[in-house]
Coordinates of N, CA and C in Angstrom, one line a residue:
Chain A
X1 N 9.4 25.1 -14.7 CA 9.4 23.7 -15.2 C 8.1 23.1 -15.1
X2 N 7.5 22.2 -16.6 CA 6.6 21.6 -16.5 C 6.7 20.9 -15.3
X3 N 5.3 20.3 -14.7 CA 5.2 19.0 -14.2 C 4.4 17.9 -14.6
X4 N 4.3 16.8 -14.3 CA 4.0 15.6 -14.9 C 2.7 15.9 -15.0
X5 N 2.0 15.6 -16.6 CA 0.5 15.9 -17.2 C 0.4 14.4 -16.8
X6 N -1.5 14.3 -16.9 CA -2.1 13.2 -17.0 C -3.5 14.1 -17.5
X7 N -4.1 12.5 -18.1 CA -5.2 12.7 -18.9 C -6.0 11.6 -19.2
X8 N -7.2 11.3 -19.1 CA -8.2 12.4 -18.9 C -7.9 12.6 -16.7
X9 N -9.1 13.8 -16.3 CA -8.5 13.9 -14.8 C -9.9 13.1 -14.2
X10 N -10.3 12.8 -15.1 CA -12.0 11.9 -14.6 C -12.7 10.9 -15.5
X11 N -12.5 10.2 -15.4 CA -13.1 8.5 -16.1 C -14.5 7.6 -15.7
X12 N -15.7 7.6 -16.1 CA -16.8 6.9 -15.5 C -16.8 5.7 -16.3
X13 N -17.0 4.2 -16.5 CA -16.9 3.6 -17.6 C -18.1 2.3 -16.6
X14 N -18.5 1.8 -17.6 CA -19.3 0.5 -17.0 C -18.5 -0.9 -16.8
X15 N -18.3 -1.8 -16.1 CA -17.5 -2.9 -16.0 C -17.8 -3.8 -17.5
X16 N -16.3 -4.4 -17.5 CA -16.2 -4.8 -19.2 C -15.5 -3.9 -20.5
X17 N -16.1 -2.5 -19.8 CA -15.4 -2.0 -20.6 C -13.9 -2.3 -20.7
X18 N -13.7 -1.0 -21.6 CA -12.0 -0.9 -21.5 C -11.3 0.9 -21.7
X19 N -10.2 1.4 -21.2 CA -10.2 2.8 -20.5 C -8.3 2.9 -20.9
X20 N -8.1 3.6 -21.1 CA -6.7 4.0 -21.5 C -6.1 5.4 -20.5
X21 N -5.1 5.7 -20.0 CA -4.8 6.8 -19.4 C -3.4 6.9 -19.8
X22 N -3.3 8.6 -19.9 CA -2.2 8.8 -20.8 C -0.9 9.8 -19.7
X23 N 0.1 9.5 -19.9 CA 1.1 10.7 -18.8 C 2.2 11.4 -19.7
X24 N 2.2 12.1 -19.3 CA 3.9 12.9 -20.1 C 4.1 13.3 -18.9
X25 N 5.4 12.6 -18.9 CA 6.9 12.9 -17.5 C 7.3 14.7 -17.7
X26 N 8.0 14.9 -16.6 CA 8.7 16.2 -16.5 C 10.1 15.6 -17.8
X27 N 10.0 17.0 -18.7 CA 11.2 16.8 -19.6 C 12.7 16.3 -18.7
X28 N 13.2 15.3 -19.7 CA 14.0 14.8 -19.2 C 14.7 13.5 -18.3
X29 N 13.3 13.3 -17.2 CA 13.1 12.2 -16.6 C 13.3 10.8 -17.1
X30 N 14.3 10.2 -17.1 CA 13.9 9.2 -17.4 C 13.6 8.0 -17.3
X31 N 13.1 7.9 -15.7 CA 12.1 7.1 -15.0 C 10.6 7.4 -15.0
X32 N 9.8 6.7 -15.6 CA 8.4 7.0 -14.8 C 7.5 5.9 -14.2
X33 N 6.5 5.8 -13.2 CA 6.0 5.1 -12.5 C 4.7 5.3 -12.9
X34 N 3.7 4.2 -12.8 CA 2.5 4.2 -12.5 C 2.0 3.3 -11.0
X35 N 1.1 4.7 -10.7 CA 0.5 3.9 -9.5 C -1.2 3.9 -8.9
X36 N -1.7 3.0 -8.5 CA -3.5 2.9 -8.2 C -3.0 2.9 -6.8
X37 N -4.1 4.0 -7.0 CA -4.8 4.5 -5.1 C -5.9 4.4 -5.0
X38 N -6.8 3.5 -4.1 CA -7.8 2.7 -3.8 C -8.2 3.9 -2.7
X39 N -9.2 4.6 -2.6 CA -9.7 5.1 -1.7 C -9.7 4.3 0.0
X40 N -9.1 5.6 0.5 CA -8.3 5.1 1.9 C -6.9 4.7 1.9
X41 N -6.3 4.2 1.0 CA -5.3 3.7 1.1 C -4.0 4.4 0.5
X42 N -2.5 4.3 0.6 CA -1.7 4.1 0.1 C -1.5 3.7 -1.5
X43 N -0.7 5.0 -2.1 CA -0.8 4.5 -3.9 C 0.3 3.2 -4.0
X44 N -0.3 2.5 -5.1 CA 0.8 1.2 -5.3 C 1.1 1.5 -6.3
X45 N 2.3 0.9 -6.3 CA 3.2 0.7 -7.2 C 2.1 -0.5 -8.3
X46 N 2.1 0.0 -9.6 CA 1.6 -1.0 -11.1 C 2.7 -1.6 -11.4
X47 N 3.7 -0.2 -12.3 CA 4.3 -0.9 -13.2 C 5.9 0.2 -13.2
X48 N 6.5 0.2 -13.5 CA 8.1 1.3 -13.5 C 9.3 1.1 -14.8
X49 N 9.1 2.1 -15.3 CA 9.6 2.2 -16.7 C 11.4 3.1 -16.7
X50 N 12.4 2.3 -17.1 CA 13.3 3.2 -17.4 C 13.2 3.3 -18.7
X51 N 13.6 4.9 -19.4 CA 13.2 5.2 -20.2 C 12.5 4.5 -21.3
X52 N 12.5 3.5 -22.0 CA 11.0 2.5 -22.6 C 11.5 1.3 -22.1
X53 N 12.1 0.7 -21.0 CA 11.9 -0.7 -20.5 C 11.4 -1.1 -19.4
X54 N 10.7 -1.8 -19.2 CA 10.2 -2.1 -17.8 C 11.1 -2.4 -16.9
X55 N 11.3 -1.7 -15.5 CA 11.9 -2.6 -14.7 C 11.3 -3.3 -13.3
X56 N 10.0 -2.9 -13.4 CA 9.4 -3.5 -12.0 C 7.6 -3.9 -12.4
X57 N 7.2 -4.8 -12.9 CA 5.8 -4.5 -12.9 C 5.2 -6.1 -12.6
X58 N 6.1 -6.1 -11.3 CA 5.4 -7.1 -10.4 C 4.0 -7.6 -9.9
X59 N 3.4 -6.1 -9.9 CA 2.6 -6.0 -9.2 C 1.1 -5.1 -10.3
X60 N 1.6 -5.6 -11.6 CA 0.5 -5.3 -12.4 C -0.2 -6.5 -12.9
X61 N -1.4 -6.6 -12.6 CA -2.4 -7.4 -12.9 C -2.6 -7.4 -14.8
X62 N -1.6 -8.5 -14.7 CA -1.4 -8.4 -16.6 C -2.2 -9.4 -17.4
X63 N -3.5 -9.5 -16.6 CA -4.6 -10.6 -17.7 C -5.3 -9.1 -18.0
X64 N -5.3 -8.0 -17.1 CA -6.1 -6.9 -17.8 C -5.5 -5.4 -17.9
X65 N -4.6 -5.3 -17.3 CA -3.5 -4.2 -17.0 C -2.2 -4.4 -18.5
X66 N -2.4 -3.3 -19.2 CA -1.0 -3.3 -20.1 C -0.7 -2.0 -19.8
X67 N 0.7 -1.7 -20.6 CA 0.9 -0.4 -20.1 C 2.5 -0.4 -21.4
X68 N 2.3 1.0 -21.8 CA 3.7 1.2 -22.5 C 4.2 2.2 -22.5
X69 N 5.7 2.5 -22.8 CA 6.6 4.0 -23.0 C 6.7 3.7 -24.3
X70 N 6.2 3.9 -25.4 CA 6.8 4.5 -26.4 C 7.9 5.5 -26.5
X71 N 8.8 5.4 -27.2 CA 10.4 6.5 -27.2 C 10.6 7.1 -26.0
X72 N 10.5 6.5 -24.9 CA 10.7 6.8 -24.0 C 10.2 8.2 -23.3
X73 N 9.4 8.7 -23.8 CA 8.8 9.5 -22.8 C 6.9 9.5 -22.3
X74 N 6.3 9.8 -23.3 CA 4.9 9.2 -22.9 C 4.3 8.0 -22.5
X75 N 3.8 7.8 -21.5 CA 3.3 6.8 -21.6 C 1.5 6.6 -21.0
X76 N 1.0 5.2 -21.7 CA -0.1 4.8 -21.8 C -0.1 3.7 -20.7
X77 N -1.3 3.5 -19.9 CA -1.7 2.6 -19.5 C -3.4 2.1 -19.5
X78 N -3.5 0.8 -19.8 CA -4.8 0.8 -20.2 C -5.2 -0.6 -19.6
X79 N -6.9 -0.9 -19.2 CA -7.2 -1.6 -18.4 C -8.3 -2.5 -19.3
X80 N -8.4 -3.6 -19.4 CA -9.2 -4.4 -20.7 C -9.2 -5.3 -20.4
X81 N -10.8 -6.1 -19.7 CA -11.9 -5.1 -19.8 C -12.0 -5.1 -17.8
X82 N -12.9 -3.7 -17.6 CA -12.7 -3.1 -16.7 C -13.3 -3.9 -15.2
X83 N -12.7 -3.7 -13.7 CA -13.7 -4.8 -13.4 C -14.1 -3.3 -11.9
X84 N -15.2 -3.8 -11.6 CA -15.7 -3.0 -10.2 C -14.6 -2.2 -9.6
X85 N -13.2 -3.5 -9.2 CA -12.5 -3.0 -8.2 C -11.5 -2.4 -9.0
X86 N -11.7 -2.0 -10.1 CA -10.3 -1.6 -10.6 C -10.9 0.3 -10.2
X87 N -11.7 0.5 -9.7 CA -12.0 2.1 -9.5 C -11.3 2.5 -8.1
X88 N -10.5 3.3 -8.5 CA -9.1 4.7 -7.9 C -8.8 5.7 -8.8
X89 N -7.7 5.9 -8.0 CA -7.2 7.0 -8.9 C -5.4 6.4 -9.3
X90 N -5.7 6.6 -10.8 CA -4.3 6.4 -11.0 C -3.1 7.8 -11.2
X91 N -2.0 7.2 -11.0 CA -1.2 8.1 -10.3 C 0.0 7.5 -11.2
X92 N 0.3 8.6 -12.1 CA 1.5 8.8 -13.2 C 2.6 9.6 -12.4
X93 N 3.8 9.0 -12.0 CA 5.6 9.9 -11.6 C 6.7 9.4 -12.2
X94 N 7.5 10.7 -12.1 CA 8.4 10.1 -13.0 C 9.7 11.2 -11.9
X95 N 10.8 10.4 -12.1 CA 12.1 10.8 -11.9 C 13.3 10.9 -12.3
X96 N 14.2 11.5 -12.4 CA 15.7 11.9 -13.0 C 16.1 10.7 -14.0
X97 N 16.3 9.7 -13.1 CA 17.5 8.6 -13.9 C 17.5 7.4 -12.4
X98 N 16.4 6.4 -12.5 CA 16.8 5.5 -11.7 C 18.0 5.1 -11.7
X99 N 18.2 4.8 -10.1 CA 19.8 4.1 -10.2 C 21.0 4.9 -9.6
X100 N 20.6 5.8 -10.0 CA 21.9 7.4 -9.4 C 21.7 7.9 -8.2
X101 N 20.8 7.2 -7.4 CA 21.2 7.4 -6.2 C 20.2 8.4 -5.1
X102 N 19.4 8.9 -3.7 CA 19.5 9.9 -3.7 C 18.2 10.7 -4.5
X103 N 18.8 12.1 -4.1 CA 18.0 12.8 -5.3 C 17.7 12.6 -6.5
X104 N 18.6 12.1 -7.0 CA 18.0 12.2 -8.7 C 16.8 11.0 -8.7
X105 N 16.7 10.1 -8.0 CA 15.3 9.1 -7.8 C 14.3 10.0 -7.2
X106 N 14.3 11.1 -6.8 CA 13.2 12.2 -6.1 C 12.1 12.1 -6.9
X107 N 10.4 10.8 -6.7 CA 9.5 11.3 -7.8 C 8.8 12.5 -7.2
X108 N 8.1 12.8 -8.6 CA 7.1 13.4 -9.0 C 6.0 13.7 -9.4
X109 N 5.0 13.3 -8.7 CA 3.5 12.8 -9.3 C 2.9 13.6 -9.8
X110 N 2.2 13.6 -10.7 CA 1.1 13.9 -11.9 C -0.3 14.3 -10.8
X111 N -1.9 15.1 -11.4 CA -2.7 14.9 -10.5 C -3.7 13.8 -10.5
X112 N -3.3 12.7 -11.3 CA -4.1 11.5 -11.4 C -5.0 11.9 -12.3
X113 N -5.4 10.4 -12.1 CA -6.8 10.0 -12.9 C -7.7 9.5 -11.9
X114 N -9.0 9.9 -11.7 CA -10.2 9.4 -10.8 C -11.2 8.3 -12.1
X115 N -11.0 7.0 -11.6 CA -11.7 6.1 -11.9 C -12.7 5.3 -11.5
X116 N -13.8 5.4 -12.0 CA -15.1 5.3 -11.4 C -15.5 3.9 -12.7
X117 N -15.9 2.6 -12.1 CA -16.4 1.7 -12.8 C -17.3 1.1 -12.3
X118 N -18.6 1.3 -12.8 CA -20.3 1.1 -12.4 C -20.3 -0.2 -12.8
Chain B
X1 N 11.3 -7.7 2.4 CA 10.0 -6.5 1.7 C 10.2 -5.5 2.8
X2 N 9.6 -4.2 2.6 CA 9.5 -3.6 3.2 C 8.1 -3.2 3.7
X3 N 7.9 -2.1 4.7 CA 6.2 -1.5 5.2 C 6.3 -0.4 6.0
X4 N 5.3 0.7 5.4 CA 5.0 1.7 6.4 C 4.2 1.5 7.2
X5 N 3.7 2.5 8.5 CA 2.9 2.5 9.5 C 2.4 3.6 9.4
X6 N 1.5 4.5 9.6 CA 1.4 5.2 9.9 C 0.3 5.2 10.9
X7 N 0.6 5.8 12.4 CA -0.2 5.5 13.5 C -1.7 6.0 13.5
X8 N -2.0 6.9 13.0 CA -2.6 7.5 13.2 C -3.9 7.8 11.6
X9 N -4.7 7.4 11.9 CA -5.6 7.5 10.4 C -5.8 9.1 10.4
X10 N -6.2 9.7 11.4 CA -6.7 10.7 11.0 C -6.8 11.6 12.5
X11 N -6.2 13.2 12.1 CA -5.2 13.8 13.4 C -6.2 15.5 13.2
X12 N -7.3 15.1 13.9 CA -7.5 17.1 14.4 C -7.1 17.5 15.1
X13 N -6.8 18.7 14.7 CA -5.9 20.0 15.7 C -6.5 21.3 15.2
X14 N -6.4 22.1 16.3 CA -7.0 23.4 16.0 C -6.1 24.4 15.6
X15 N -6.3 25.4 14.6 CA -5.3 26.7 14.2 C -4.9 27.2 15.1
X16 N -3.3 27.0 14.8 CA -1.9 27.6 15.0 C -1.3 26.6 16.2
X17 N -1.9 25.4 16.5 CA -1.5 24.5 17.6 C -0.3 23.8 16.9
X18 N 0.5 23.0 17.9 CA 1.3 21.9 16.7 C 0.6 20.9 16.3
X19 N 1.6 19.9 15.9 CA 1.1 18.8 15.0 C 2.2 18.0 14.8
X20 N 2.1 16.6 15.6 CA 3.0 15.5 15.0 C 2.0 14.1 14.4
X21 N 2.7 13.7 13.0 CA 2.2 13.0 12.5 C 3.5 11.6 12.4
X22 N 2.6 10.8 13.0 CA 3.7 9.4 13.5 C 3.6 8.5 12.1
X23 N 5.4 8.0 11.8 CA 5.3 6.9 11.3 C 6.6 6.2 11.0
X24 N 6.3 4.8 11.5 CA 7.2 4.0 11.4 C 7.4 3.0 10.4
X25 N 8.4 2.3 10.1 CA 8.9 1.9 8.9 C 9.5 0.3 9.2
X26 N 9.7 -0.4 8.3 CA 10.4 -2.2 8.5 C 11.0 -2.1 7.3
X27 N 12.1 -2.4 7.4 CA 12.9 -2.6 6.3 C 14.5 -3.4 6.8
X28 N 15.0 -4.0 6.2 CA 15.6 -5.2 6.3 C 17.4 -4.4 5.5
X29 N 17.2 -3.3 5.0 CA 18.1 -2.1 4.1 C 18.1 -0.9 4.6
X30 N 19.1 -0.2 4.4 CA 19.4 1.5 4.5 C 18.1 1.4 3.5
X31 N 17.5 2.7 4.0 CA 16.4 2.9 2.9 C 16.4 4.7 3.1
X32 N 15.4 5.2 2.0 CA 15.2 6.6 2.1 C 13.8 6.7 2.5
X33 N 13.8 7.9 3.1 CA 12.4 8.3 3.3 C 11.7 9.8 3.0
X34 N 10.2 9.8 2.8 CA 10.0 10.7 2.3 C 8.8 10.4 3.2
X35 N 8.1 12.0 2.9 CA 6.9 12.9 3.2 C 6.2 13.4 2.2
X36 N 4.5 12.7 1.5 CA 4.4 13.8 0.6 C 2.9 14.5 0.7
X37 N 2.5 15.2 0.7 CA 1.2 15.9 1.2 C 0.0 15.7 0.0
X38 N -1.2 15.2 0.0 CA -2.0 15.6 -1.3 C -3.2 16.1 -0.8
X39 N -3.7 17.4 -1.5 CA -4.9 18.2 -1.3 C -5.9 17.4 -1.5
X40 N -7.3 17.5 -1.6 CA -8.4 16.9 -2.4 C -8.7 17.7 -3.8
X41 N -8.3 15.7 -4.9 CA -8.3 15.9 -5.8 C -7.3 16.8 -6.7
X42 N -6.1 15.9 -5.9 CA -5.1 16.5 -6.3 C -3.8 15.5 -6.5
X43 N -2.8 15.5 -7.0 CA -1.5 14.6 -7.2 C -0.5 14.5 -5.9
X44 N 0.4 13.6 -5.8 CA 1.0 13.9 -3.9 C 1.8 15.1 -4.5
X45 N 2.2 16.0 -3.8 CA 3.3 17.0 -3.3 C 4.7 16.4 -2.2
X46 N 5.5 16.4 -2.8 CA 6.9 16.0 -2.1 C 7.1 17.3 -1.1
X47 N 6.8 16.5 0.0 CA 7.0 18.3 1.3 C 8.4 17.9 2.1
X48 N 9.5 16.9 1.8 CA 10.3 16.9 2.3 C 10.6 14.8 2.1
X49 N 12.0 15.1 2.3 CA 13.0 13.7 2.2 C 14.6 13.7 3.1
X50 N 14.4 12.6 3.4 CA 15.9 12.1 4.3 C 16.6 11.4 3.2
X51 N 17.5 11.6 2.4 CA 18.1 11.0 2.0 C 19.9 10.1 2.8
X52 N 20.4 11.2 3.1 CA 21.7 10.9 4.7 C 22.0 12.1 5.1
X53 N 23.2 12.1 5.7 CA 23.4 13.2 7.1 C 22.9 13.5 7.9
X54 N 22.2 14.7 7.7 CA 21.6 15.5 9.2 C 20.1 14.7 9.5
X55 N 20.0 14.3 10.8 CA 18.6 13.3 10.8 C 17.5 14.5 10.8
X56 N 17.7 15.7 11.2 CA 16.6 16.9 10.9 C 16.6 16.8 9.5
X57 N 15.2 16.9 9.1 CA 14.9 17.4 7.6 C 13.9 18.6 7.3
X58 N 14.2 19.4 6.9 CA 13.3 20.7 6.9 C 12.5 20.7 5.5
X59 N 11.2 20.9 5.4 CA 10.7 20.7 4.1 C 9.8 22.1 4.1
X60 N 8.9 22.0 3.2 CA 8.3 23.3 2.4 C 7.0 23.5 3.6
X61 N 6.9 24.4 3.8 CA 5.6 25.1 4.3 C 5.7 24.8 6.1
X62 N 7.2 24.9 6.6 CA 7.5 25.2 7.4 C 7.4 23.8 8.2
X63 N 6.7 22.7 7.1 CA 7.1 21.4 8.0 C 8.9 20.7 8.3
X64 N 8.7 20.1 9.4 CA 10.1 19.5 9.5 C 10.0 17.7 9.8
X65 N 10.9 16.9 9.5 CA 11.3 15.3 10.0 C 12.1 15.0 10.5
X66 N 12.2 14.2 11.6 CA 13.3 13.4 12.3 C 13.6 11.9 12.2
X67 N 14.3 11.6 11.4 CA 14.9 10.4 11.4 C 15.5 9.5 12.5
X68 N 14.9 9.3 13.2 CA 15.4 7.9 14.5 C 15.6 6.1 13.9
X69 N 16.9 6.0 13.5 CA 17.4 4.9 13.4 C 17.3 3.7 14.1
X70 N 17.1 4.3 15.4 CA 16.9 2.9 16.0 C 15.7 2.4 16.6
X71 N 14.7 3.8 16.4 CA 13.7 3.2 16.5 C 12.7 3.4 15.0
X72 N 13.2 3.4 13.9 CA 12.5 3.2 12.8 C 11.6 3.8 12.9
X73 N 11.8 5.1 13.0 CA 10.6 6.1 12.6 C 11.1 7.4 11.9
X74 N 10.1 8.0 11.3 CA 10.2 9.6 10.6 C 9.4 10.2 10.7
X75 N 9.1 10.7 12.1 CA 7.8 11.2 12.3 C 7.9 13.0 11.8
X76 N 6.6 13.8 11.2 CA 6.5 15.3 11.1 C 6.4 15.7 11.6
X77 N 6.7 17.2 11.8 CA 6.0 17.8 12.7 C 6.1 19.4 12.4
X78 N 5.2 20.2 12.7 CA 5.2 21.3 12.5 C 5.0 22.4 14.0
X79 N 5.3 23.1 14.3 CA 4.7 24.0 15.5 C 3.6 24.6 15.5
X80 N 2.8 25.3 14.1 CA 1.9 26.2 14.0 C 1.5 25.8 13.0
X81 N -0.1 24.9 13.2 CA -0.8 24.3 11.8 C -1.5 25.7 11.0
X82 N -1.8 25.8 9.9 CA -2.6 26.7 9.0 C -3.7 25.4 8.8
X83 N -4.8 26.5 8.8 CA -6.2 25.9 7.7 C -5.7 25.2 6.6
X84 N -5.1 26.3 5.5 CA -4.2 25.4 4.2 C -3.6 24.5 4.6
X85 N -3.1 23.7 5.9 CA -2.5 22.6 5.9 C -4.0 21.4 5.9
X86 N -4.9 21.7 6.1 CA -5.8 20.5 6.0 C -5.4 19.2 4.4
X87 N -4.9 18.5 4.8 CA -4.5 17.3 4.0 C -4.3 16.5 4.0
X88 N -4.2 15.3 3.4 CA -4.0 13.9 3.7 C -2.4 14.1 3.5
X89 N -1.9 13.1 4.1 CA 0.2 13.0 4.4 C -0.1 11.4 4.0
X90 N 1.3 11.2 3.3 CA 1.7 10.1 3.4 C 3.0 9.8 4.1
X91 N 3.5 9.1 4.4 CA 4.7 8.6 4.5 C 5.3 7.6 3.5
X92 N 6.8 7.8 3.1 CA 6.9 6.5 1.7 C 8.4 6.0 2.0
X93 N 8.7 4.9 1.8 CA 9.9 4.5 1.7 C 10.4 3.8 0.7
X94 N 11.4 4.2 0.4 CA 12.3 3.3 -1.2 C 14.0 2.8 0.0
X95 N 14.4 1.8 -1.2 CA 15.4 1.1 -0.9 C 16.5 1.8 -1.2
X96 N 18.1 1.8 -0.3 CA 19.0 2.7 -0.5 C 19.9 1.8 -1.3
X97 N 19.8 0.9 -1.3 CA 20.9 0.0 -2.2 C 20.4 -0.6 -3.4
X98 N 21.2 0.0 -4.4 CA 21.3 0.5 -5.8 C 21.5 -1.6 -5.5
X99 N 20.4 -2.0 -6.8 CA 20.0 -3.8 -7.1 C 19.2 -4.1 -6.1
X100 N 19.0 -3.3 -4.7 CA 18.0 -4.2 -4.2 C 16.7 -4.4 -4.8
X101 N 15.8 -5.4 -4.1 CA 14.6 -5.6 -4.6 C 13.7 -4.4 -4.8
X102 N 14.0 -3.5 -4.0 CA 13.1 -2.1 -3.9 C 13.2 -1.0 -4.1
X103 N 14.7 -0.9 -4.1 CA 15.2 0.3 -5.2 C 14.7 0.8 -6.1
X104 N 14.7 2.0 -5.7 CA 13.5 2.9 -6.6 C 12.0 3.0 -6.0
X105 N 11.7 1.9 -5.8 CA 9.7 1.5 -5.6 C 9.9 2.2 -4.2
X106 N 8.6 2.9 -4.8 CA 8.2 3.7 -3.2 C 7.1 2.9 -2.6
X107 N 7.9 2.6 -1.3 CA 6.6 1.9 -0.2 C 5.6 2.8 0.6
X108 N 4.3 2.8 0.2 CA 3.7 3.8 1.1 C 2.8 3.5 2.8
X109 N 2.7 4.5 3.1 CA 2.2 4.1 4.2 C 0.6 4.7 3.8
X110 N -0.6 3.9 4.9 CA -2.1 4.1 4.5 C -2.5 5.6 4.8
X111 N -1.5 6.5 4.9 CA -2.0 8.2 5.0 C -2.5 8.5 6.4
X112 N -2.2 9.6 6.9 CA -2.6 10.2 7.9 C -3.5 11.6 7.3
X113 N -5.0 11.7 7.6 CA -5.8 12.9 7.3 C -5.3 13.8 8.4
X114 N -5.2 14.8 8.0 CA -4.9 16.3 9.1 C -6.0 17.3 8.7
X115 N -7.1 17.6 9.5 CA -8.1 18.2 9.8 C -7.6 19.7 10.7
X116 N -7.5 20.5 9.9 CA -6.9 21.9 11.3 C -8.3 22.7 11.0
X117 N -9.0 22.4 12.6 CA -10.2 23.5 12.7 C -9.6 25.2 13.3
X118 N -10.6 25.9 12.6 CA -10.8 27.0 12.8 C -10.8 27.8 14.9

C-alpha cells in the first residue's frame, strides 16, 4: 500500500514570496491533516479536512495560510506571502474516516516538506 | 484543551542497554495515545498506540507502552536499544469522545531525541 506523497521535499523562497505544497493521502482515506513543525518542537495541527470540508482549521493563520481538498483527495496548501517564521517542515496525514472511532482515526504522515525562508 | 510532556529533551544510552522515554499527558477526556518515531529528514512513523483494554502496548521494532491512568502517563520503553534506534520520539494525544473539541487533532508532545552510542 501507497503511503502519503508530498511535494516538493525541499523549498528555499525569500520572505514575501509565496510557496504552494501539494499531498496525496493513502487511497481511500478520507481524512487528511496538515501540520508545521518548527524546529525543536512538536508538529501542529494547521488545518483538518474530511473528505473536501474542513473541520478544524483553528489554528491556521488565514491572512496568509489557505489550503484546499479538491474532490476530496489531493490537497494543496499554500502560504502568501511568506514570512521568516513561517520556515519548518510541513507535514501532510491522512486517516480512514474521522469519527469511527479508534483505529480507523490511526494517522499517517507523509515525509514533509523542509521550508527555508531567507 | 489538552498537553503533552515529555520529560526529557534528549536521552543517551549506550548499545544494547534499555531505554525509557517519559511522558505525561493533561486532558480533561478519555483520550488515545500514541508513539511515533521520525528519522532525520523523514515523516513520523506510528511505532505503537493505546487505543483500550490491555494497558501494555507492544509496537514495531520491539518497542513497548504502559498506560497508567492515574498517573497520566505513557511512558516507552524498550530493553535492548540498536544504533537504528537513534531518533527523535514523539508522544501524541487525540480526544476519545466522538464531538469533543479534540477529536481527531493529535496533541503532540516537544519530542524526546534518543542518541544510542556505539
Amino acid at each position: 500500500e501507497a503511503g502519503v506523497a508530498q511535494s516538493p521535499r525541499y523549498k528555499i523562497i525569500e520572505k514575501r514570496q509565496s510557496v504552494a505544497f501539494w499531498c496525496n493521502p493513502i487511497s481511500g482515506h478520507a481524512t487528511l491533516y496538515w501540520y508545521q513543525q518548527i524546529l525543536g518542537q512538536g508538529p501542529k495541527l494547521l488545518i483538518q479536512f474530511q473528505n473536501n470540508g474542513v473541520v478544524d482549521d483553528s489554528q491556521l493563520p488565514k491572512d496568509r495560510f489557505s489550503a484546499e481538498r479538491l474532490k476530496g483527495v489531493d490537497s494543496t496548501l499554500k502560504i502568501q506571502p511568506a514570512k521568516l517564521e513561517d520556515s519548518a517542515v510541513y507535514l501532510c496525514a491522512s486517516s480512514l474516516n474521522y469519527g469511527s472511532g479508534g483505529a480507523a482515526d490511526t494517522q499517517y504522515f507523509g515525509p514533509g516538506t523542509r521550508l527555508t525562508v531567507l | 484543551a489538552q498537553s503533552v510532556t515529555q520529560l526529557d529533551s534528549q536521552v543517551p544510552v549506550f548499545e544494547e542497554a534499555p531505554v525509557e522515554l517519559r511522558c505525561n499527558y493533561s486532558s480533561s477526556v478519555s483520550v488515545y495515545l500514541f508513539w511515533y518515531v521520525q528519522y532525520p529528514n523523514q515523516g513520523l512513523q506510528l511505532l505503537l498506540k493505546y487505543l483500550s483494554g490491555s494497558t501494555l502496548v507492544k509496537g514495531i521494532n520491539g518497542f513497548e507502552a504502559e498506560f497508567n491512568k492515574s498517573q497520566t502517563s505513557f511512558h516507552l520503553r524498550k530493553p535492548s536499544v540498536h544504533i537504528s534506534d537513534t531518533a527523535e520520539y514523539f508522544c501524541a494525544v487525540s480526544d476519545e469522545s466522538a464531538g469533543g473539541t479534540s477529536y481527531g487533532k493529535l496533541t503532540f508532545g516537544q519530542g524526546t531525541i534518543l542518541t544510542v552510542h556505539p
